[in-house]
mmCIF file of C-alpha atoms and ligand atoms in Angstrom:
data_model
loop_
_atom_site.group_PDB
_atom_site.id
_atom_site.type_symbol
_atom_site.label_atom_id
_atom_site.label_comp_id
_atom_site.label_asym_id
_atom_site.label_seq_id
_atom_site.Cartn_x
_atom_site.Cartn_y
_atom_site.Cartn_z
ATOM 1 C CA UNK L 160 -23.460 -24.284 27.455
ATOM 2 C CA UNK L 161 -25.596 -23.529 24.092
ATOM 3 C CA UNK L 162 -24.994 -19.890 24.342
ATOM 4 C CA UNK L 163 -21.066 -20.165 25.181
ATOM 5 C CA UNK L 164 -20.806 -22.319 21.884
ATOM 6 C CA UNK L 165 -22.884 -19.774 20.174
ATOM 7 C CA UNK L 166 -20.700 -17.035 21.503
ATOM 8 C CA UNK L 167 -17.434 -18.911 20.726
ATOM 9 C CA UNK L 168 -19.163 -19.721 17.161
ATOM 10 C CA UNK L 169 -19.522 -15.879 16.479
ATOM 11 C CA UNK L 170 -16.337 -15.417 17.785
ATOM 12 C CA UNK L 171 -15.032 -17.642 14.642
ATOM 13 C CA UNK L 172 -17.296 -16.071 12.704
ATOM 14 C CA UNK L 173 -15.956 -12.551 13.453
ATOM 15 C CA UNK L 174 -12.200 -13.737 13.304
ATOM 16 C CA UNK L 175 -12.988 -14.685 9.602
ATOM 17 C CA UNK L 176 -14.895 -11.489 8.871
ATOM 18 C CA UNK L 177 -11.942 -9.807 10.594
ATOM 19 C CA UNK L 178 -9.518 -11.493 8.185
ATOM 20 C CA UNK L 179 -11.382 -10.785 5.195
ATOM 21 C CA UNK L 180 -11.916 -6.955 6.686
ATOM 22 C CA UNK L 181 -8.327 -6.560 7.377
ATOM 23 C CA UNK L 182 -7.335 -7.607 3.874
ATOM 24 C CA UNK L 183 -9.798 -5.698 2.085
ATOM 25 C CA UNK L 184 -9.206 -2.514 4.420
ATOM 26 C CA UNK L 185 -5.326 -2.726 4.410
ATOM 27 C CA UNK L 186 -4.586 -4.019 1.245
ATOM 28 C CA UNK L 187 -2.171 -1.794 -0.414
ATOM 29 C CA UNK L 188 -4.523 0.749 -2.363
ATOM 30 C CA UNK L 189 -4.144 2.672 -5.738
ATOM 31 C CA UNK L 190 -3.876 5.879 -3.628
ATOM 32 C CA UNK L 191 -1.084 4.556 -1.315
ATOM 33 C CA UNK L 192 0.766 3.615 -4.708
ATOM 34 C CA UNK L 193 0.507 7.322 -5.611
ATOM 35 C CA UNK L 194 1.599 8.244 -2.284
ATOM 36 C CA UNK L 195 4.925 5.924 -2.287
ATOM 37 C CA UNK L 196 5.566 7.447 -5.793
ATOM 38 C CA UNK L 197 5.405 10.874 -4.536
ATOM 39 C CA UNK L 198 7.793 9.520 -1.660
ATOM 40 C CA UNK L 199 10.312 8.237 -4.377
ATOM 41 C CA UNK L 200 10.369 11.445 -6.172
ATOM 42 C CA UNK L 201 11.387 13.364 -3.104
ATOM 43 C CA UNK L 202 14.111 10.797 -1.992
ATOM 44 C CA UNK L 203 15.344 11.155 -5.446
ATOM 45 C CA UNK L 204 15.298 15.123 -5.234
ATOM 46 C CA UNK L 205 16.674 15.136 -1.727
ATOM 47 C CA UNK L 206 19.756 13.030 -3.161
ATOM 48 C CA UNK L 207 20.266 14.530 -6.212
ATOM 49 C CA UNK L 208 21.119 17.667 -4.706
ATOM 50 C CA UNK L 209 23.941 16.000 -2.453
ATOM 51 C CA UNK L 210 25.397 13.281 -4.722
ATOM 52 C CA UNK L 211 26.950 14.375 -8.077
ATOM 53 C CA UNK L 212 26.785 10.988 -9.698
ATOM 54 C CA UNK L 213 24.514 9.585 -11.866
ATOM 55 C CA UNK L 214 22.059 6.839 -9.769
ATOM 56 C CA UNK L 215 18.856 5.454 -9.546
ATOM 57 C CA UNK L 216 16.315 4.300 -6.758
ATOM 58 C CA UNK L 217 14.200 0.698 -6.893
ATOM 59 C CA UNK L 218 11.533 0.086 -4.410
ATOM 60 C CA UNK L 219 11.195 -3.760 -3.043
ATOM 61 C CA UNK L 220 9.891 -5.398 -0.279
ATOM 62 C CA UNK L 221 6.224 -5.813 0.500
ATOM 63 C CA UNK L 222 5.101 -2.390 -1.717
ATOM 64 C CA UNK L 223 6.197 -4.415 -4.496
ATOM 65 C CA UNK L 224 5.834 -8.274 -3.425
ATOM 66 C CA UNK L 225 2.042 -8.667 -3.566
ATOM 67 C CA UNK L 226 2.233 -8.602 0.763
ATOM 68 C CA UNK L 227 1.629 -5.108 1.140
ATOM 69 C CA UNK L 228 -0.333 -3.369 3.646
ATOM 70 C CA UNK L 229 -1.270 0.590 3.184
ATOM 71 C CA UNK L 230 0.990 0.165 6.891
ATOM 72 C CA UNK L 231 3.909 -1.373 5.452
ATOM 73 C CA UNK L 232 7.014 0.422 5.852
ATOM 74 C CA UNK L 233 8.706 1.501 2.280
ATOM 75 C CA UNK L 234 11.776 -0.423 1.253
ATOM 76 C CA UNK L 235 13.957 1.217 -1.395
ATOM 77 C CA UNK L 236 17.313 0.211 -2.866
ATOM 78 C CA UNK L 237 20.020 2.613 -4.294
ATOM 79 C CA UNK L 238 22.485 2.197 -6.866
ATOM 80 C CA UNK L 239 24.961 4.238 -8.854
ATOM 81 C CA UNK L 240 24.181 4.698 -12.543
ATOM 82 C CA UNK L 241 27.470 2.989 -13.391
ATOM 83 C CA UNK L 242 26.910 -0.636 -12.234
ATOM 84 C CA UNK L 243 30.859 -1.126 -11.984
ATOM 85 C CA UNK L 244 30.817 1.445 -9.338
ATOM 86 C CA UNK L 245 33.203 0.320 -6.346
ATOM 87 C CA UNK L 246 30.960 -1.623 -3.593
ATOM 88 C CA UNK L 247 33.815 -1.787 -0.734
ATOM 89 C CA UNK L 248 32.182 -1.669 2.564
ATOM 90 C CA UNK L 249 34.085 2.125 3.299
ATOM 91 C CA UNK L 250 32.067 2.981 0.052
ATOM 92 C CA UNK L 251 28.788 1.591 1.192
ATOM 93 C CA UNK L 252 28.849 3.324 4.544
ATOM 94 C CA UNK L 253 30.148 6.498 2.826
ATOM 95 C CA UNK L 254 27.253 6.622 0.389
ATOM 96 C CA UNK L 255 24.965 5.589 3.248
ATOM 97 C CA UNK L 256 26.397 8.668 5.362
ATOM 98 C CA UNK L 257 25.960 11.159 2.358
ATOM 99 C CA UNK L 258 21.902 10.204 1.838
ATOM 100 C CA UNK L 259 21.678 10.228 5.565
ATOM 101 C CA UNK L 260 22.705 14.271 5.449
ATOM 102 C CA UNK L 261 20.888 14.572 2.122
ATOM 103 C CA UNK L 262 17.312 13.325 3.804
ATOM 104 C CA UNK L 263 17.986 15.343 6.822
ATOM 105 C CA UNK L 264 18.619 18.627 4.585
ATOM 106 C CA UNK L 265 15.623 17.807 2.924
ATOM 107 C CA UNK L 266 13.723 17.774 6.123
ATOM 108 C CA UNK L 267 12.657 14.264 6.121
ATOM 109 C CA UNK L 268 11.741 13.129 9.903
ATOM 110 C CA UNK L 269 13.720 10.480 11.801
ATOM 111 C CA UNK L 270 16.424 10.153 9.763
ATOM 112 C CA UNK L 271 19.043 7.642 10.920
ATOM 113 C CA UNK L 272 21.844 5.631 9.385
ATOM 114 C CA UNK L 273 22.483 2.012 10.524
ATOM 115 C CA UNK L 274 25.853 1.082 9.446
ATOM 116 C CA UNK L 275 26.699 -1.783 11.515
ATOM 117 C CA UNK L 276 24.260 -4.182 9.958
ATOM 118 C CA UNK L 277 25.030 -6.377 7.447
ATOM 119 C CA UNK L 278 23.253 -4.517 4.642
ATOM 120 C CA UNK L 279 23.867 -1.002 6.008
ATOM 121 C CA UNK L 280 20.669 1.107 5.512
ATOM 122 C CA UNK L 281 19.342 5.064 6.313
ATOM 123 C CA UNK L 282 15.913 4.945 8.116
ATOM 124 C CA UNK L 283 13.324 7.965 7.435
ATOM 125 C CA UNK L 284 9.935 9.001 7.513
ATOM 126 C CA UNK L 285 7.667 11.661 5.968
ATOM 127 C CA UNK L 286 4.342 12.812 6.279
ATOM 128 C CA UNK L 287 1.996 12.214 3.365
ATOM 129 C CA UNK L 288 -1.563 12.878 3.244
ATOM 130 C CA UNK L 289 -2.609 9.549 4.965
ATOM 131 C CA UNK L 290 -0.440 9.814 7.632
ATOM 132 C CA UNK L 291 3.090 8.984 7.863
ATOM 133 C CA UNK L 292 5.352 6.603 5.845
ATOM 134 C CA UNK L 293 8.554 5.193 7.397
ATOM 135 C CA UNK L 294 10.971 3.363 4.940
ATOM 136 C CA UNK L 295 14.654 2.865 4.635
ATOM 137 C CA UNK L 296 17.094 2.928 2.026
ATOM 138 C CA UNK L 297 19.814 0.388 1.405
ATOM 139 C CA UNK L 298 22.864 -0.039 -0.585
ATOM 140 C CA UNK L 299 23.398 -2.620 -3.369
ATOM 141 C CA UNK L 300 20.705 -5.014 -1.792
ATOM 142 C CA UNK L 301 20.381 -6.126 -5.439
ATOM 143 C CA UNK L 302 19.390 -9.862 -4.497
ATOM 144 C CA UNK L 303 16.447 -8.532 -2.631
ATOM 145 C CA UNK L 304 15.228 -7.078 -5.719
ATOM 146 C CA UNK L 305 15.217 -10.741 -6.859
ATOM 147 C CA UNK L 306 13.694 -11.865 -4.288
ATOM 148 C CA UNK L 307 10.901 -9.571 -4.472
ATOM 149 C CA UNK L 308 10.116 -10.809 -7.843
ATOM 150 C CA UNK L 309 10.151 -14.332 -6.710
ATOM 151 C CA UNK L 310 7.563 -13.574 -4.059
ATOM 152 C CA UNK L 311 5.699 -11.220 -6.435
ATOM 153 C CA UNK L 312 5.382 -14.467 -8.825
ATOM 154 C CA UNK L 313 4.289 -16.920 -6.339
ATOM 155 C CA UNK L 314 1.765 -14.501 -5.074
ATOM 156 C CA UNK L 315 0.159 -14.345 -8.504
ATOM 157 C CA UNK L 316 -0.132 -18.081 -8.747
ATOM 158 C CA UNK L 317 -2.826 -18.962 -6.408
ATOM 159 C CA UNK L 318 -6.412 -17.888 -7.370
ATOM 160 C CA UNK L 319 -8.737 -15.333 -5.477
ATOM 161 C CA UNK L 320 -5.363 -13.799 -4.260
ATOM 162 C CA UNK L 321 -5.400 -16.458 -1.404
ATOM 163 C CA UNK L 322 -1.466 -16.383 -1.414
ATOM 164 C CA UNK L 323 -1.789 -12.894 -0.733
ATOM 165 C CA UNK L 324 -4.417 -12.807 2.216
ATOM 166 C CA UNK L 325 -2.800 -15.878 4.074
ATOM 167 C CA UNK L 326 0.501 -13.523 3.761
ATOM 168 C CA UNK L 327 -0.652 -10.549 5.131
ATOM 169 C CA UNK L 328 -2.555 -12.705 7.901
ATOM 170 C CA UNK L 329 0.273 -14.358 9.042
ATOM 171 C CA UNK L 330 2.547 -11.411 9.216
ATOM 172 C CA UNK L 331 -0.202 -9.320 11.081
ATOM 173 C CA UNK L 332 -0.552 -12.666 13.616
ATOM 174 C CA UNK L 333 2.827 -12.870 13.970
ATOM 175 C CA UNK L 334 3.297 -9.136 14.825
ATOM 176 C CA UNK L 335 0.480 -9.387 17.251
ATOM 177 C CA UNK L 336 2.013 -12.546 18.890
ATOM 178 C CA UNK L 337 5.364 -10.442 19.172
ATOM 179 C CA UNK L 338 7.436 -12.807 17.057
ATOM 180 C CA UNK L 339 7.378 -10.973 14.009
ATOM 181 C CA UNK L 340 10.234 -8.854 14.012
ATOM 182 C CA UNK L 341 13.933 -9.394 13.565
ATOM 183 C CA UNK L 342 15.406 -6.400 14.923
ATOM 184 C CA UNK L 343 13.781 -7.425 18.266
ATOM 185 C CA UNK L 344 15.233 -11.314 17.822
ATOM 186 C CA UNK L 345 12.445 -12.911 16.335
ATOM 187 C CA UNK L 346 11.628 -13.736 12.474
ATOM 188 C CA UNK L 347 10.970 -11.083 9.560
ATOM 189 C CA UNK L 348 8.091 -10.666 7.586
ATOM 190 C CA UNK L 349 9.994 -12.085 4.696
ATOM 191 C CA UNK L 350 10.904 -15.392 6.607
ATOM 192 C CA UNK L 351 6.990 -16.215 7.686
ATOM 193 C CA UNK L 352 6.367 -15.614 3.720
ATOM 194 C CA UNK L 353 9.058 -18.118 3.100
ATOM 195 C CA UNK L 354 7.431 -20.468 5.639
ATOM 196 C CA UNK L 355 4.241 -19.931 4.478
ATOM 197 C CA UNK L 356 5.424 -20.620 0.417
ATOM 198 C CA UNK L 357 7.143 -23.889 1.803
ATOM 199 C CA UNK L 358 3.982 -25.223 3.589
ATOM 200 C CA UNK L 359 1.852 -24.523 0.526
ATOM 201 C CA UNK L 360 4.229 -26.180 -2.095
ATOM 202 C CA UNK L 361 4.012 -29.332 0.293
ATOM 203 C CA UNK L 362 0.500 -29.686 0.840
ATOM 204 C CA UNK L 363 -0.790 -33.239 -0.472
ATOM 205 C CA UNK L 364 -2.576 -31.206 -3.015
ATOM 206 C CA UNK L 365 0.558 -28.265 -3.851
ATOM 207 C CA UNK L 366 -1.496 -25.261 -3.999
ATOM 208 C CA UNK L 367 2.250 -23.728 -5.092
ATOM 209 C CA UNK L 368 4.970 -25.052 -7.426
ATOM 210 C CA UNK L 369 8.700 -24.989 -6.820
ATOM 211 C CA UNK L 370 9.546 -22.249 -9.174
ATOM 212 C CA UNK L 371 13.254 -22.522 -9.179
ATOM 213 C CA UNK L 372 12.928 -26.169 -10.415
ATOM 214 C CA UNK L 373 10.616 -25.483 -13.134
ATOM 215 C CA UNK L 374 10.900 -24.476 -16.909
ATOM 216 C CA UNK L 375 13.893 -24.247 -18.862
ATOM 217 C CA UNK L 376 16.313 -23.911 -16.407
ATOM 218 C CA UNK L 377 19.375 -21.547 -16.828
ATOM 219 C CA UNK L 378 22.076 -19.947 -14.156
ATOM 220 C CA UNK L 379 21.655 -16.313 -13.775
ATOM 221 C CA UNK L 380 24.431 -14.798 -11.202
ATOM 222 C CA UNK L 381 23.611 -12.120 -9.045
ATOM 223 C CA UNK L 382 26.278 -11.624 -6.126
ATOM 224 C CA UNK L 383 27.874 -14.894 -6.691
ATOM 225 C CA UNK L 384 24.472 -16.551 -6.241
ATOM 226 C CA UNK L 385 21.941 -18.315 -9.051
ATOM 227 C CA UNK L 386 18.473 -15.886 -9.049
ATOM 228 C CA UNK L 387 16.669 -18.463 -11.660
ATOM 229 C CA UNK L 388 13.190 -19.216 -11.285
ATOM 230 C CA UNK L 389 10.733 -20.019 -13.861
ATOM 231 C CA UNK L 390 8.402 -16.755 -14.657
ATOM 232 C CA UNK L 391 6.926 -17.505 -18.188
ATOM 233 C CA UNK L 392 5.172 -21.065 -17.669
ATOM 234 C CA UNK L 393 1.619 -20.411 -17.491
ATOM 235 C CA UNK L 394 -0.616 -20.928 -14.234
ATOM 236 C CA UNK L 395 -1.578 -24.675 -14.070
ATOM 237 C CA UNK L 396 -5.015 -25.766 -13.178
ATOM 238 C CA UNK L 397 -4.072 -27.158 -9.897
ATOM 239 C CA UNK L 398 -3.807 -23.553 -8.249
ATOM 240 C CA UNK L 399 -7.375 -23.732 -7.974
ATOM 241 C CA UNK L 400 -7.897 -23.717 -3.955
ATOM 242 C CA UNK L 401 -10.456 -25.556 -2.565
ATOM 243 C CA UNK L 402 -9.763 -24.657 0.934
ATOM 244 C CA UNK L 403 -10.534 -21.686 2.429
ATOM 245 C CA UNK L 404 -7.888 -19.103 3.706
ATOM 246 C CA UNK L 405 -8.919 -19.539 7.304
ATOM 247 C CA UNK L 406 -8.548 -23.580 7.053
ATOM 248 C CA UNK L 407 -5.270 -23.225 5.471
ATOM 249 C CA UNK L 408 -4.187 -20.793 8.346
ATOM 250 C CA UNK L 409 -5.014 -23.545 10.405
ATOM 251 C CA UNK L 410 -3.200 -25.917 8.743
ATOM 252 C CA UNK L 411 -0.051 -23.716 8.534
ATOM 253 C CA UNK L 412 0.012 -23.338 12.180
ATOM 254 C CA UNK L 413 -0.333 -27.081 12.468
ATOM 255 C CA UNK L 414 2.608 -27.743 9.924
ATOM 256 C CA UNK L 415 5.071 -25.783 11.683
ATOM 257 C CA UNK L 416 3.888 -26.825 15.194
ATOM 258 C CA UNK L 417 4.761 -30.494 14.313
ATOM 259 C CA UNK L 418 7.640 -29.745 11.883
ATOM 260 C CA UNK L 419 10.961 -31.493 12.383
ATOM 261 C CA UNK L 420 13.216 -28.244 13.617
ATOM 262 C CA UNK L 421 15.748 -30.377 14.753
ATOM 263 C CA UNK L 422 16.795 -32.474 11.887
ATOM 264 C CA UNK L 423 15.211 -30.370 8.722
ATOM 265 C CA UNK L 424 15.700 -27.038 6.753
ATOM 266 C CA UNK L 425 12.650 -25.146 5.508
ATOM 267 C CA UNK L 426 13.463 -24.025 2.082
ATOM 268 C CA UNK L 427 11.391 -23.025 -0.995
ATOM 269 C CA UNK L 428 13.749 -23.541 -4.026
ATOM 270 C CA UNK L 429 13.559 -27.738 -4.058
ATOM 271 C CA UNK L 430 11.011 -30.372 -4.009
ATOM 272 C CA UNK L 431 13.208 -32.642 -1.766
ATOM 273 C CA UNK L 432 13.635 -32.447 1.806
ATOM 274 C CA UNK L 433 16.957 -30.808 3.000
ATOM 275 C CA UNK L 434 18.608 -31.590 6.079
ATOM 276 C CA UNK L 435 20.899 -29.597 8.777
ATOM 277 C CA UNK L 436 23.334 -31.936 8.100
ATOM 278 C CA UNK L 437 23.363 -31.388 4.166
ATOM 279 C CA UNK L 438 23.673 -27.698 5.036
ATOM 280 C CA UNK L 439 26.304 -27.781 7.958
ATOM 281 C CA UNK L 440 23.877 -25.895 10.118
ATOM 282 C CA UNK L 441 23.254 -26.111 13.675
ATOM 283 C CA UNK L 442 20.804 -23.368 14.752
ATOM 284 C CA UNK L 443 17.476 -24.523 16.315
ATOM 285 C CA UNK L 444 15.773 -22.775 13.291
ATOM 286 C CA UNK L 445 16.829 -23.179 9.956
ATOM 287 C CA UNK L 446 15.230 -21.157 7.106
ATOM 288 C CA UNK L 447 17.038 -21.051 3.905
ATOM 289 C CA UNK L 448 16.903 -18.018 2.135
ATOM 290 C CA UNK L 449 16.072 -19.064 -1.652
ATOM 291 C CA UNK L 450 19.017 -17.301 -3.451
ATOM 292 C CA UNK L 451 22.078 -16.846 -0.688
ATOM 293 C CA UNK L 452 22.014 -20.146 0.235
ATOM 294 C CA UNK L 453 24.432 -19.571 3.275
ATOM 295 C CA UNK L 454 22.010 -17.542 4.924
ATOM 296 C CA UNK L 455 19.661 -18.722 7.528
ATOM 297 C CA UNK L 456 16.696 -16.624 7.725
ATOM 298 C CA UNK L 457 16.448 -17.826 11.320
ATOM 299 C CA UNK L 458 20.149 -17.563 12.604
ATOM 300 C CA UNK L 459 19.149 -15.069 15.212
ATOM 301 C CA UNK L 460 16.723 -17.072 16.938
ATOM 302 C CA UNK L 461 17.578 -17.846 20.785
ATOM 303 C CA UNK L 462 16.637 -21.137 22.598
ATOM 304 C CA UNK L 463 14.347 -18.910 24.485
ATOM 305 C CA UNK L 464 12.378 -17.106 21.439
ATOM 306 C CA UNK L 465 12.370 -20.542 19.680
ATOM 307 C CA UNK L 466 10.212 -21.627 22.364
ATOM 308 C CA UNK L 467 8.175 -18.713 22.348
ATOM 309 C CA UNK L 468 7.455 -19.261 18.535
ATOM 310 C CA UNK L 469 6.707 -22.822 18.704
ATOM 311 C CA UNK L 470 4.408 -22.026 21.783
ATOM 312 C CA UNK L 471 2.545 -19.318 19.639
ATOM 313 C CA UNK L 472 2.427 -21.521 16.778
ATOM 314 C CA UNK L 473 0.653 -24.600 19.316
ATOM 315 C CA UNK L 474 -1.399 -22.277 21.297
ATOM 316 C CA UNK L 475 -3.196 -20.183 18.412
ATOM 317 C CA UNK L 476 -3.593 -23.551 16.350
ATOM 318 C CA UNK L 477 -5.451 -24.829 19.796
ATOM 319 C CA UNK L 478 -7.424 -21.591 19.873
ATOM 320 C CA UNK L 479 -8.383 -21.160 16.389
ATOM 321 C CA UNK L 480 -8.807 -24.974 16.111
ATOM 322 C CA UNK L 481 -11.195 -24.985 19.190
ATOM 323 C CA UNK L 482 -13.393 -21.740 17.633
ATOM 324 C CA UNK L 483 -13.959 -23.642 14.657
ATOM 325 C CA UNK L 484 -14.824 -26.914 16.264
ATOM 326 C CA UNK L 485 -17.453 -25.013 18.541
ATOM 327 C CA UNK L 486 -18.783 -23.153 15.335
ATOM 328 C CA UNK L 487 -19.490 -26.451 13.723
ATOM 329 C CA UNK L 488 -21.198 -27.942 16.835
ATOM 330 C CA UNK L 489 -23.276 -24.846 16.955
ATOM 331 C CA UNK L 490 -24.267 -24.980 13.235
ATOM 332 C CA UNK L 491 -25.412 -28.668 13.477
ATOM 333 C CA UNK L 492 -27.567 -27.750 16.845
ATOM 334 C CA UNK L 493 -29.037 -24.892 15.123
ATOM 335 C CA UNK L 494 -29.631 -27.154 12.234
ATOM 336 C CA UNK L 495 -31.082 -29.792 14.489
HETATM 337 P P1 ATP H 81 6.729 -5.503 5.519
HETATM 338 O O1 ATP H 81 5.074 -5.521 4.853
HETATM 339 O O2 ATP H 81 6.560 -6.242 7.205
HETATM 340 O O3 ATP H 81 7.645 -4.527 5.474
HETATM 341 P P2 ATP H 81 8.345 -6.766 3.987
HETATM 342 O O4 ATP H 81 8.040 -8.027 2.843
HETATM 343 O O5 ATP H 81 8.790 -5.304 3.262
HETATM 344 O O6 ATP H 81 7.011 -7.080 4.795
HETATM 345 P P3 ATP H 81 10.691 -6.182 5.277
HETATM 346 O O7 ATP H 81 11.375 -6.925 6.647
HETATM 347 O O8 ATP H 81 10.566 -4.760 5.341
HETATM 348 O O9 ATP H 81 9.602 -7.003 4.808
HETATM 349 O O10 ATP H 81 11.888 -6.372 4.274
HETATM 350 C C1 ATP H 81 11.903 -6.095 2.928
HETATM 351 C C2 ATP H 81 12.351 -7.097 2.067
HETATM 352 O O11 ATP H 81 13.849 -7.249 2.180
HETATM 353 C C3 ATP H 81 11.927 -8.224 1.899
HETATM 354 O O12 ATP H 81 10.727 -8.528 1.022
HETATM 355 C C4 ATP H 81 13.047 -8.989 1.342
HETATM 356 O O13 ATP H 81 13.047 -8.883 -0.304
HETATM 357 C C5 ATP H 81 14.265 -8.625 1.711
HETATM 358 N N1 ATP H 81 14.664 -9.049 3.170
HETATM 359 C C6 ATP H 81 14.185 -8.613 4.555
HETATM 360 N N2 ATP H 81 14.986 -9.468 5.153
HETATM 361 C C7 ATP H 81 15.852 -10.605 4.756
HETATM 362 C C8 ATP H 81 16.667 -11.303 4.888
HETATM 363 N N3 ATP H 81 17.131 -11.549 5.928
HETATM 364 N N4 ATP H 81 17.445 -11.744 3.860
HETATM 365 C C9 ATP H 81 17.002 -11.658 2.549
HETATM 366 N N5 ATP H 81 16.052 -10.456 2.202
HETATM 367 C C10 ATP H 81 15.915 -9.750 3.115
HETATM 368 MG MG1 MG H 82 9.147 -3.618 4.102
#
């Protein structure tokens, strides 16, 4: 039994080491940033050849928000230089088709437009020194730029990159459990980061504040939504983390395994709880976007997927917790 316990203990240590290894090795590097910059220039050159109008490209998502890994895709947002440009859906689709043709002509690989989604996009891939970078370009996705900045601000809040490490690990865990891909009926990386921020805001000793409630509140309208959050307050002392990343991960699993999904909405914009009744939402999983308050990030979850996600939370918690307990047992036995 002792040997088995020691093996389990080694396993837990291994998992923790794997976690730090993963974060250290996969965290977006300077070399990767340079490659992404190169890709952006190639995209700009390609599009300029096709479109006469002035335009700009801005990166958003995990390459910018602090949760990026060297394997993350590259999310780019296209807009015309003249901000008052018409944004009708025909115009959006035509622009996306033009961009698709421009990328094909410039020999990007796997170029494909998806014009039926809420936000039309062009997917592409390109070879770089370290391998291949996949990405997509969306058109007038301005709220995504703001939620990227919000996540980045939260990311810089905790000491020793705790949030960034946890976020990267949770994204990886969700992908491994096959519950982290919105295009396959589960939840997006972005949704998991919202879950994580919500959880850290609600710890008995909160690790994160509610940035949308802090500071001198003013309304900043983008696409009809208020995108204000506090980004000028100094960091408070309570952002010091005493719990380890693995401990927080366990608590995260426990929190959502026991969450009142039947009545409550997961949200990060207010301290007070928010109910499904208040929102008029009936879906199984309700995760409110911090800015687009009509947007439920869990609206595409089927009952089957919901059960599968819950099972992943519960089972992972049991497995990780058992390993942790065993390690404690081994340690005390060894000390004895
Ligand atoms: P990954 O490392 O997995 O690529 P990511 O944060 O870039 O993580 P994506 O799914 O590529 O996640 O999404 C890119 C960005 O698009 C998000 O960071 C967010 O800004 C925005 N986004 C994604 N999904 C949604 C959504 N359902 N609603 C609003 N914004 C979203
Ligand atoms: Mg991405």
